[in-house]
């Protein structure tokens, strides 16, 4: 499974709910391997249609679950901009910590965990055409991609 993180341009929490974009189409990420990667529109469509239980985590840590699609506390959709999400934060240590950091503007960004099911690849560039999504994560620091929002 691969993970990619995205920079949060703006963070605002409304009550105990976070919403925004976990991925934006067309935004470049320069990975440590030297590879430049972008996400194509439609990359999440098939994965979302399969109805897999996708988790919302803190820093990709499965011990810090914030929400999940199976319970309805995480809602995901793909639109013209990217992978949109809404999640209800739980009244847990992880949920309270994320809310406090969001209110202060201290979060680093959003990320997502996936496997590639379709891509266009040249020597140092890759376009993700289709991915199998497993999780999205609120990350504390250093996202790979720019352009996500949480409000």
CSV table of C-alpha atoms in Angstrom, one decimal:
chain,number,residue,atom,x,y,z
A,1,UNK,CA,0.0,0.0,0.0
A,2,UNK,CA,1.2,3.5,-0.8
A,3,UNK,CA,0.5,6.7,1.0
A,4,UNK,CA,0.5,10.3,-0.2
A,5,UNK,CA,0.1,13.4,1.9
A,6,UNK,CA,-1.4,16.7,0.9
A,7,UNK,CA,-1.0,20.2,2.2
A,8,UNK,CA,-3.9,21.9,3.8
A,9,UNK,CA,-4.5,25.4,2.5
A,10,UNK,CA,-7.0,26.2,5.2
A,11,UNK,CA,-8.3,24.5,8.3
A,12,UNK,CA,-11.5,25.3,10.1
A,13,UNK,CA,-13.6,23.0,12.2
A,14,UNK,CA,-17.3,23.4,12.5
A,15,UNK,CA,-18.5,21.7,15.7
A,16,UNK,CA,-17.0,18.2,15.7
A,17,UNK,CA,-17.1,17.9,11.8
A,18,UNK,CA,-14.2,18.3,9.4
A,19,UNK,CA,-14.7,18.5,5.6
A,20,UNK,CA,-12.5,19.2,2.6
A,21,UNK,CA,-10.4,17.4,0.1
A,22,UNK,CA,-8.1,14.5,0.8
A,23,UNK,CA,-6.7,14.7,-2.8
A,24,UNK,CA,-6.8,17.2,-5.6
A,25,UNK,CA,-6.6,16.4,-9.2
A,26,UNK,CA,-3.7,17.8,-11.3
A,27,UNK,CA,-1.5,18.8,-8.4
A,28,UNK,CA,2.1,17.6,-8.6
A,29,UNK,CA,3.9,15.8,-5.8
A,30,UNK,CA,7.7,15.4,-6.0
A,31,UNK,CA,8.4,12.1,-4.2
A,32,UNK,CA,11.7,11.4,-2.4
A,33,UNK,CA,12.5,8.8,-5.1
A,34,UNK,CA,12.7,11.6,-7.6
A,35,UNK,CA,9.3,10.6,-9.2
A,36,UNK,CA,6.8,13.4,-10.0
A,37,UNK,CA,3.2,12.2,-9.5
A,38,UNK,CA,-0.2,13.6,-10.3
A,39,UNK,CA,-3.7,12.3,-9.8
A,40,UNK,CA,-6.1,12.2,-12.8
A,41,UNK,CA,-9.8,13.0,-12.5
A,42,UNK,CA,-11.7,9.8,-12.0
A,43,UNK,CA,-8.9,8.1,-10.2
A,44,UNK,CA,-11.1,7.3,-7.1
A,45,UNK,CA,-14.4,6.6,-9.0
A,46,UNK,CA,-14.2,2.7,-9.2
A,47,UNK,CA,-12.8,2.3,-5.7
A,48,UNK,CA,-15.6,4.4,-4.2
A,49,UNK,CA,-18.2,2.5,-6.3
A,50,UNK,CA,-17.0,-0.8,-4.8
A,51,UNK,CA,-18.2,0.3,-1.4
A,52,UNK,CA,-15.1,-0.8,0.6
A,53,UNK,CA,-14.9,0.3,4.2
A,54,UNK,CA,-12.5,3.3,4.1
A,55,UNK,CA,-11.1,4.6,7.3
A,56,UNK,CA,-10.2,8.1,8.4
A,57,UNK,CA,-7.0,7.9,10.6
A,58,UNK,CA,-4.5,10.2,12.2
A,59,UNK,CA,-1.0,9.9,10.6
A,60,UNK,CA,-1.9,6.5,8.9
A,61,UNK,CA,-2.1,4.9,12.4
A,62,UNK,CA,-4.8,2.2,12.5
A,63,UNK,CA,-4.9,2.6,16.3
A,64,UNK,CA,-6.2,6.2,15.9
A,65,UNK,CA,-9.4,5.8,14.0
A,66,UNK,CA,-11.4,9.0,13.5
A,67,UNK,CA,-14.2,7.7,11.3
A,68,UNK,CA,-15.2,5.1,8.7
A,69,UNK,CA,-17.5,4.8,5.8
A,70,UNK,CA,-19.1,1.6,7.1
A,71,UNK,CA,-20.6,3.5,10.1
A,72,UNK,CA,-21.4,6.6,8.1
A,73,UNK,CA,-19.1,8.8,10.2
A,74,UNK,CA,-16.9,9.3,7.0
A,75,UNK,CA,-18.4,10.3,3.7
A,76,UNK,CA,-16.3,10.3,0.5
A,77,UNK,CA,-17.1,11.6,-3.0
A,78,UNK,CA,-15.3,12.5,-6.1
A,79,UNK,CA,-16.0,15.7,-7.9
A,80,UNK,CA,-14.3,17.9,-10.5
A,81,UNK,CA,-11.7,19.1,-7.9
A,82,UNK,CA,-10.7,15.8,-6.2
A,83,UNK,CA,-11.6,13.4,-3.4
A,84,UNK,CA,-13.9,15.3,-1.1
A,85,UNK,CA,-14.6,14.1,2.5
A,86,UNK,CA,-16.7,14.9,5.5
A,87,UNK,CA,-16.1,13.3,8.9
A,88,UNK,CA,-17.6,13.4,12.3
A,89,UNK,CA,-14.9,13.6,14.9
A,90,UNK,CA,-15.3,11.1,17.8
A,91,UNK,CA,-15.2,12.2,21.5
A,92,UNK,CA,-12.0,10.3,21.9
A,93,UNK,CA,-8.4,11.4,22.7
A,94,UNK,CA,-7.5,11.3,19.0
A,95,UNK,CA,-10.7,13.2,18.0
A,96,UNK,CA,-10.2,15.9,20.6
A,97,UNK,CA,-6.5,16.3,19.7
A,98,UNK,CA,-7.3,16.6,16.0
A,99,UNK,CA,-10.1,19.2,16.7
A,100,UNK,CA,-7.8,21.2,19.0
A,101,UNK,CA,-5.0,21.2,16.3
A,102,UNK,CA,-7.5,22.1,13.5
A,103,UNK,CA,-8.9,25.0,15.5
A,104,UNK,CA,-5.3,26.4,16.0
A,105,UNK,CA,-4.3,25.8,12.4
A,106,UNK,CA,-1.5,23.4,13.4
A,107,UNK,CA,-2.3,20.4,11.2
A,108,UNK,CA,0.1,19.7,8.3
A,109,UNK,CA,-2.3,18.3,5.8
A,110,UNK,CA,-4.3,15.4,4.5
A,111,UNK,CA,-3.0,12.1,3.1
A,112,UNK,CA,-4.4,8.9,1.6
A,113,UNK,CA,-3.4,5.2,1.5
A,114,UNK,CA,-3.9,3.3,-1.7
A,115,UNK,CA,-2.8,0.7,-4.2
A,116,UNK,CA,-2.4,1.6,-7.9
A,117,UNK,CA,-4.7,-0.1,-10.3
A,118,UNK,CA,-4.1,2.1,-13.3
A,119,UNK,CA,-1.3,4.5,-14.2
A,120,UNK,CA,0.6,6.2,-17.0
A,121,UNK,CA,4.3,6.0,-16.3
A,122,UNK,CA,7.4,7.6,-17.9
A,123,UNK,CA,10.9,7.7,-16.6
A,124,UNK,CA,10.4,10.2,-13.8
A,125,UNK,CA,6.6,11.0,-14.0
A,126,UNK,CA,3.5,9.0,-13.0
A,127,UNK,CA,-0.1,9.9,-13.4
A,128,UNK,CA,-2.5,7.9,-11.2
A,129,UNK,CA,-5.5,7.0,-13.4
A,130,UNK,CA,-7.1,4.5,-10.9
A,131,UNK,CA,-6.4,3.6,-7.3
A,132,UNK,CA,-7.9,1.3,-4.7
A,133,UNK,CA,-8.5,3.6,-1.7
A,134,UNK,CA,-8.0,2.1,1.8
A,135,UNK,CA,-7.8,5.2,4.1
A,136,UNK,CA,-7.5,8.9,4.4
A,137,UNK,CA,-5.5,10.5,7.2
A,138,UNK,CA,-5.2,13.8,8.9
A,139,UNK,CA,-1.4,14.3,9.1
A,140,UNK,CA,0.6,16.3,11.6
A,141,UNK,CA,3.4,17.4,9.3
A,142,UNK,CA,5.0,17.4,5.8
A,143,UNK,CA,2.5,16.5,3.2
A,144,UNK,CA,3.6,15.3,-0.3
A,145,UNK,CA,0.8,17.2,-2.2
A,146,UNK,CA,-0.4,20.8,-2.0
A,147,UNK,CA,-3.9,22.0,-2.4
A,148,UNK,CA,-6.2,20.2,0.0
A,149,UNK,CA,-8.7,22.0,2.3
A,150,UNK,CA,-10.4,21.2,5.6
A,151,UNK,CA,-13.2,23.4,6.9
